[in-house]
Amino acid sequence: MPSYTAPIDDMQFVLHDLLRISEGAVPGYADLDRDFTGAILEEAGKVARDLLAPLNATGDAEGCRLENGVVRTPEGFKAAFDTVREGGWTAIDAGEEFGGQGLPYVIHTAVNEPFVSANMAFNMYQGLTHGAYTAILAHGSEAQKALYLPKLASCEWTGTMNLTEPHCGTDLGLMRTKAEPQDDGSYLITGQKIFISAGDHDMADNIVHLVLAKIPGGPEGTKGISLFIVPKVLHDEDGALGQRNGVSVGKIEEKMGIHGNATCVMNYDGAKGWLLGEAHKGMRAMFTMMNEARLGVGLQGFAQSEAAYQAALSYARERLQGRAVTGPAQPESPADPLIVHPDIRRNLMDMKSFTEGARALTYWGATLIDAAHRAGDAEAEALISLLTPVIKGFQTDKGFEMATAAQQVWGGHGYIEESGMSQFARDARITMIYEGANGIQALDLVGRKLASNGGKTVMAFFEMIKSFCSENKGMEGLDEPFLVPLKAASKDLQAAAMYFMQSGMKEPNNALAGSYDFMHMMGHVCLGFMWAKMAKASLEALEAGAENAGFYETKIATGRYYMARHLPATKMHLARIESGAESVMALAEEAF
C-alpha cells in the first residue's frame, strides 16, 4: 500500500518564501516564524504518516456500518480520533476563550493538508465539525457559543451540515423539511436529509446537526429557509447529556469512495432544535459554513493529488520497464526504471506542477480569510469570495485528473485494488460534486462573482497581475519564461470576461455555456500567477546564496513546466467561450 510523507519543505516554502506570513500585518502573523510553523508541521506530518495513513486502506476496505441505530466506524478510527483530539489538532484556530489555540486560519489550512493526504475520509469528521464551529461563532447567541463552541473545538462533540433532500440539492427553495415553533422557544424539526457526511458515528459523545428547514408561514423559496441547531442527544444548559433526540439514521450510503466516512440519510421526526441566527436568514448562516468548506474541498483536490503523486513517483523510480530512448540509463540492470521515459515524466510533471501551484493558491486564500476575519479587510473578503469557486472547482477537477494520472504511471497495477492507487481516484471524485457541484461553482463565478462589487474585485485581480508583471519586468530568469506567458493568459481571461459583458446580457446562454471554461481559464491564470511569484521568490533565494540551492532550482524548473505546458490552455478555453451557446443548445430535447 502507498506510504505518505508530508512535503514540509514545500509547505514551508509557500508560507515563508512566497507568502512571508511572519512579516504580514494580520494579527497573530508576527508569531508565525519559520521555526514555529516548522515545529507544528513536523508534528502534523508525523501524525499523518504514522497514525492516519495506515488507516486509509482500512477505512476504504471496511467502510462504516449501521448497527442498532448507531454507526460504527472502521477499526482503529476511534482510537485515532481520540489521539487527534487529545493532541489539540482539532482546535488549532479555535478561539482561546473556547479552549482553542487561537492560531490563524492559514495554520489550520496547512495542518489540514497532510491529514487530508493521509486519510481524507477520516479528516472529514473533524472538518465538518470545524465548519459547524465557524457557523455558530458567526451567527450564534452568546449562550449558544458558550455551550457548543468548546465542545466542537475539542471534538468532544462533532458537527454536520444538513442541506440536501431527496428531491432537492442545489435548488434549496424546494425544501420540505419544516420547523414548528414551540412555546419554550425551541422548534420541532421534521423531514429527511440525504448525503450527510459524518452524519453519525461512534467517536464522539454527541453530534450537533445544523439543519436547514422552513418555518410555516415564512416566505416562499430560499428566502423562507432558516438554520437550526439539532443535537443528536438532548442536553441541559450546561451540556449534560439526556435522552436521544428525534433524529435517526435511515441508512448509510454505499459510495464510490470515502468509505471511511459515514454518509447518512438522516430522518428528523419532531426532533427538538434551536434557531441559529435570524428566522428566514438560514442561507446566509449556512454559507458561512459552506464558503469555508469549499476552500477545504479545494485543498482536498490537491492533497489527494500529492498523495497519489508520491506513490506514482516511488513506483516510477522502482519499476523497471524498457530502455531510455537515448540509451540505457542503468546498463547493469535488465531494464531502466519508468522514470526515464518522457511520457512518464509528463505525468509526473503534470502532478507536481499542479499540486505545488494549487498549494500556493489555497494557502494564499487562507491568508485572505485571515485578513478579512482578523483585520477586517473588506478587499481581502471580496477577493477570496471571487477566488473560492475557482479554488473549489478548478482544483478538484484537476485533483481527480492527477489521481488518475498517478494510476496511469502504475499501468495495470494501478487498476488493481491491492496497489491502493484506485482509492485516490475514488476518494478524489466526490470533491467535484459535494459542497456545490463544479458546474454550480462555474455558474456562481460567472453569474455572481464577476459582477459583484460592480466588477471592481475582478478588475483589482487583473490589476494585481499587471502590476506584478510591470514591477518585475526584465528580471533575469523571470521575464521570458514566467511573465510573458502570464500576461498573455491574463489577457485571454480579460477577453473572456469582456465577451460575457458584451454578449451575456443579450443572450444569457452565451455566458452560461462558457462558464465552466472560464472557471478553468481563471484557475490556470491563478496558478500561473502563483508560479510566477514562486519563481521570483526562488530566484531571490538563489541570489542570496541559499544553502539548499537544488530545492529552489527544482522549484523554478517545475514552474517553467507549468507555464509552458499548461498555461497555454487559456487560449483553448477562450476559443470555446467565444463560440457562444449555439452549438451547445443546438439539439432539440428529443434529439438527445
Tab-separated table of N, CA, C and O in Angstrom, residues 291-350:
chain	number	residue	atom	x	y	z
A	291	ASN	N	-18.764	28.370	2.531
A	291	ASN	CA	-17.619	29.006	1.899
A	291	ASN	C	-16.311	28.478	2.473
A	291	ASN	O	-15.343	28.241	1.749
A	292	GLU	N	-16.269	28.289	3.803
A	292	GLU	CA	-15.081	27.693	4.408
A	292	GLU	C	-14.900	26.270	3.905
A	292	GLU	O	-13.791	25.830	3.589
A	293	ALA	N	-16.026	25.538	3.831
A	293	ALA	CA	-15.957	24.150	3.377
A	293	ALA	C	-15.444	24.065	1.948
A	293	ALA	O	-14.712	23.135	1.596
A	294	ARG	N	-15.809	25.025	1.108
A	294	ARG	CA	-15.376	24.979	-0.291
A	294	ARG	C	-13.865	25.175	-0.415
A	294	ARG	O	-13.235	24.560	-1.276
A	295	LEU	N	-13.286	26.024	0.418
A	295	LEU	CA	-11.829	26.141	0.421
A	295	LEU	C	-11.211	24.818	0.874
A	295	LEU	O	-10.214	24.358	0.312
A	296	GLY	N	-11.840	24.202	1.882
A	296	GLY	CA	-11.350	22.912	2.355
A	296	GLY	C	-11.442	21.830	1.306
A	296	GLY	O	-10.565	20.968	1.203
A	297	VAL	N	-12.486	21.851	0.496
A	297	VAL	CA	-12.625	20.857	-0.571
A	297	VAL	C	-11.597	21.122	-1.669
A	297	VAL	O	-11.024	20.187	-2.240
A	298	GLY	N	-11.327	22.400	-1.960
A	298	GLY	CA	-10.254	22.717	-2.899
A	298	GLY	C	-8.926	22.157	-2.423
A	298	GLY	O	-8.111	21.654	-3.210
A	299	LEU	N	-8.701	22.222	-1.116
A	299	LEU	CA	-7.495	21.626	-0.533
A	299	LEU	C	-7.508	20.111	-0.726
A	299	LEU	O	-6.475	19.504	-1.044
A	300	GLN	N	-8.674	19.482	-0.543
A	300	GLN	CA	-8.758	18.040	-0.759
A	300	GLN	C	-8.317	17.670	-2.174
A	300	GLN	O	-7.677	16.633	-2.376
A	301	GLY	N	-8.664	18.533	-3.146
A	301	GLY	CA	-8.288	18.251	-4.524
A	301	GLY	C	-6.795	18.083	-4.688
A	301	GLY	O	-6.317	17.079	-5.240
A	302	PHE	N	-6.007	19.050	-4.187
A	302	PHE	CA	-4.558	18.922	-4.395
A	302	PHE	C	-3.914	17.999	-3.365
A	302	PHE	O	-2.848	17.426	-3.626
A	303	ALA	N	-4.540	17.828	-2.195
A	303	ALA	CA	-3.969	16.927	-1.193
A	303	ALA	C	-4.035	15.479	-1.655
A	303	ALA	O	-3.107	14.694	-1.407
A	304	GLN	N	-5.117	15.098	-2.329
A	304	GLN	CA	-5.183	13.756	-2.902
A	304	GLN	C	-4.189	13.617	-4.056
A	304	GLN	O	-3.575	12.564	-4.238
A	305	SER	N	-4.016	14.679	-4.819
A	305	SER	CA	-3.024	14.670	-5.893
A	305	SER	C	-1.628	14.458	-5.331
A	305	SER	O	-0.827	13.702	-5.889
A	306	GLU	N	-1.316	15.118	-4.214
A	306	GLU	CA	0.000	14.978	-3.579
A	306	GLU	C	0.249	13.545	-3.147
A	306	GLU	O	1.325	12.978	-3.404
A	307	ALA	N	-0.727	12.938	-2.492
A	307	ALA	CA	-0.560	11.562	-2.036
A	307	ALA	C	-0.396	10.603	-3.214
A	307	ALA	O	0.456	9.700	-3.193
A	308	ALA	N	-1.208	10.803	-4.251
A	308	ALA	CA	-1.118	9.943	-5.435
A	308	ALA	C	0.212	10.144	-6.151
A	308	ALA	O	0.822	9.183	-6.641
A	309	TYR	N	0.662	11.397	-6.201
A	309	TYR	CA	1.946	11.712	-6.836
A	309	TYR	C	3.095	11.001	-6.125
A	309	TYR	O	3.993	10.434	-6.775
A	310	GLN	N	3.084	11.023	-4.807
A	310	GLN	CA	4.164	10.364	-4.065
A	310	GLN	C	4.216	8.873	-4.388
A	310	GLN	O	5.305	8.301	-4.569
A	311	ALA	N	3.049	8.249	-4.470
A	311	ALA	CA	3.005	6.825	-4.796
A	311	ALA	C	3.458	6.571	-6.231
A	311	ALA	O	4.182	5.604	-6.509
A	312	ALA	N	3.060	7.432	-7.159
A	312	ALA	CA	3.459	7.277	-8.560
A	312	ALA	C	4.959	7.488	-8.731
A	312	ALA	O	5.617	6.762	-9.487
A	313	LEU	N	5.500	8.479	-8.040
A	313	LEU	CA	6.936	8.754	-8.126
A	313	LEU	C	7.750	7.574	-7.610
A	313	LEU	O	8.744	7.162	-8.231
A	314	SER	N	7.334	7.008	-6.485
A	314	SER	CA	8.039	5.860	-5.919
A	314	SER	C	8.024	4.684	-6.891
A	314	SER	O	9.050	4.031	-7.122
A	315	TYR	N	6.873	4.432	-7.491
A	315	TYR	CA	6.752	3.330	-8.434
A	315	TYR	C	7.585	3.586	-9.684
A	315	TYR	O	8.255	2.674	-10.195
A	316	ALA	N	7.577	4.817	-10.172
A	316	ALA	CA	8.329	5.153	-11.389
A	316	ALA	C	9.825	4.994	-11.186
A	316	ALA	O	10.566	4.706	-12.139
A	317	ARG	N	10.281	5.169	-9.975
A	317	ARG	CA	11.713	5.006	-9.687
A	317	ARG	C	12.104	3.546	-9.526
A	317	ARG	O	13.258	3.172	-9.765
A	318	GLU	N	11.154	2.711	-9.131
A	318	GLU	CA	11.472	1.317	-8.814
A	318	GLU	C	11.147	0.345	-9.948
A	318	GLU	O	11.864	-0.637	-10.141
A	319	ARG	N	10.098	0.615	-10.663
A	319	ARG	CA	9.617	-0.324	-11.689
A	319	ARG	C	10.528	-0.281	-12.920
A	319	ARG	O	10.696	0.765	-13.554
A	320	LEU	N	11.109	-1.400	-13.261
A	320	LEU	CA	11.970	-1.500	-14.436
A	320	LEU	C	11.127	-1.881	-15.645
A	320	LEU	O	10.373	-2.861	-15.607
A	321	GLN	N	11.270	-1.089	-16.710
A	321	GLN	CA	10.446	-1.343	-17.892
A	321	GLN	C	11.056	-0.625	-19.099
A	321	GLN	O	11.085	0.608	-19.157
A	322	GLY	N	11.557	-1.370	-20.054
A	322	GLY	CA	12.079	-0.783	-21.275
A	322	GLY	C	13.405	-0.056	-21.064
A	322	GLY	O	14.010	-0.088	-19.994
A	323	ARG	N	13.851	0.585	-22.124
A	323	ARG	CA	15.111	1.334	-22.090
A	323	ARG	C	14.863	2.785	-22.499
A	323	ARG	O	13.965	3.077	-23.303
A	324	ALA	N	15.658	3.667	-21.949
A	324	ALA	CA	15.590	5.063	-22.354
A	324	ALA	C	15.913	5.161	-23.835
A	324	ALA	O	16.824	4.491	-24.338
A	325	VAL	N	15.172	5.994	-24.551
A	325	VAL	CA	15.334	6.091	-25.995
A	325	VAL	C	16.715	6.619	-26.370
A	325	VAL	O	17.215	6.349	-27.472
A	326	THR	N	17.360	7.336	-25.461
A	326	THR	CA	18.697	7.890	-25.731
A	326	THR	C	19.814	6.930	-25.349
A	326	THR	O	20.982	7.274	-25.465
A	327	GLY	N	19.465	5.736	-24.880
A	327	GLY	CA	20.466	4.769	-24.461
A	327	GLY	C	20.217	4.330	-23.031
A	327	GLY	O	19.595	5.069	-22.245
A	328	PRO	N	20.692	3.141	-22.654
A	328	PRO	CA	20.407	2.614	-21.327
A	328	PRO	C	20.826	3.583	-20.208
A	328	PRO	O	21.958	4.069	-20.195
A	329	ALA	N	19.916	3.837	-19.275
A	329	ALA	CA	20.235	4.684	-18.123
A	329	ALA	C	20.887	3.854	-17.022
A	329	ALA	O	21.700	4.374	-16.244
A	330	GLN	N	20.535	2.559	-16.976
A	330	GLN	CA	21.105	1.652	-15.986
A	330	GLN	C	21.575	0.384	-16.717
A	330	GLN	O	20.901	-0.646	-16.699
A	331	PRO	N	22.722	0.456	-17.379
A	331	PRO	CA	23.200	-0.677	-18.195
A	331	PRO	C	23.347	-1.961	-17.398
A	331	PRO	O	23.231	-3.058	-17.963
A	332	GLU	N	23.613	-1.832	-16.109
A	332	GLU	CA	23.819	-3.019	-15.286
A	332	GLU	C	22.516	-3.747	-14.962
A	332	GLU	O	22.532	-4.882	-14.487
A	333	SER	N	21.370	-3.088	-15.207
A	333	SER	CA	20.052	-3.672	-14.920
A	333	SER	C	19.440	-4.222	-16.198
A	333	SER	O	19.802	-3.798	-17.303
A	334	PRO	N	18.502	-5.157	-16.067
A	334	PRO	CA	17.864	-5.716	-17.270
A	334	PRO	C	16.992	-4.713	-18.017
A	334	PRO	O	16.669	-4.901	-19.179
A	335	ALA	N	16.602	-3.647	-17.325
A	335	ALA	CA	15.792	-2.586	-17.940
A	335	ALA	C	15.982	-1.311	-17.123
A	335	ALA	O	16.565	-1.332	-16.039
A	336	ASP	N	15.500	-0.204	-17.661
A	336	ASP	CA	15.567	1.079	-16.957
A	336	ASP	C	14.280	1.317	-16.176
A	336	ASP	O	13.225	0.777	-16.513
A	337	PRO	N	14.345	2.149	-15.144
A	337	PRO	CA	13.123	2.481	-14.416
A	337	PRO	C	12.196	3.336	-15.269
A	337	PRO	O	12.633	4.047	-16.180
A	338	LEU	N	10.924	3.281	-14.954
A	338	LEU	CA	9.921	4.020	-15.707
A	338	LEU	C	10.229	5.501	-15.819
A	338	LEU	O	9.889	6.145	-16.818
A	339	ILE	N	10.872	6.054	-14.816
A	339	ILE	CA	11.039	7.499	-14.756
A	339	ILE	C	11.923	8.053	-15.872
A	339	ILE	O	11.926	9.269	-16.123
A	340	VAL	N	12.623	7.192	-16.603
A	340	VAL	CA	13.457	7.696	-17.698
A	340	VAL	C	12.614	8.054	-18.934
A	340	VAL	O	13.088	8.778	-19.809
A	341	HIS	N	11.390	7.578	-19.004
A	341	HIS	CA	10.589	7.740	-20.218
A	341	HIS	C	9.841	9.081	-20.218
A	341	HIS	O	9.210	9.451	-19.222
A	342	PRO	N	9.891	9.821	-21.331
A	342	PRO	CA	9.264	11.148	-21.382
A	342	PRO	C	7.778	11.163	-21.027
A	342	PRO	O	7.312	12.102	-20.392
A	343	ASP	N	7.021	10.143	-21.432
A	343	ASP	CA	5.593	10.174	-21.137
A	343	ASP	C	5.329	9.999	-19.648
A	343	ASP	O	4.390	10.595	-19.100
A	344	ILE	N	6.148	9.197	-18.988
A	344	ILE	CA	6.037	9.065	-17.527
A	344	ILE	C	6.414	10.391	-16.875
A	344	ILE	O	5.743	10.853	-15.940
A	345	ARG	N	7.488	11.006	-17.371
A	345	ARG	CA	7.894	12.319	-16.854
A	345	ARG	C	6.762	13.339	-17.016
A	345	ARG	O	6.527	14.179	-16.145
A	346	ARG	N	6.079	13.263	-18.154
A	346	ARG	CA	4.980	14.199	-18.389
A	346	ARG	C	3.902	14.049	-17.316
A	346	ARG	O	3.429	15.043	-16.743
A	347	ASN	N	3.528	12.817	-17.032
A	347	ASN	CA	2.530	12.586	-15.991
A	347	ASN	C	3.006	13.098	-14.636
A	347	ASN	O	2.255	13.748	-13.898
A	348	LEU	N	4.248	12.801	-14.299
A	348	LEU	CA	4.782	13.232	-13.008
A	348	LEU	C	4.878	14.756	-12.921
A	348	LEU	O	4.558	15.354	-11.883
A	349	MET	N	5.306	15.384	-14.004
A	349	MET	CA	5.414	16.845	-14.002
A	349	MET	C	4.036	17.507	-13.959
A	349	MET	O	3.869	18.564	-13.331
A	350	ASP	N	3.058	16.895	-14.621
A	350	ASP	CA	1.690	17.412	-14.518
A	350	ASP	C	1.245	17.428	-13.056
A	350	ASP	O	0.716	18.432	-12.561
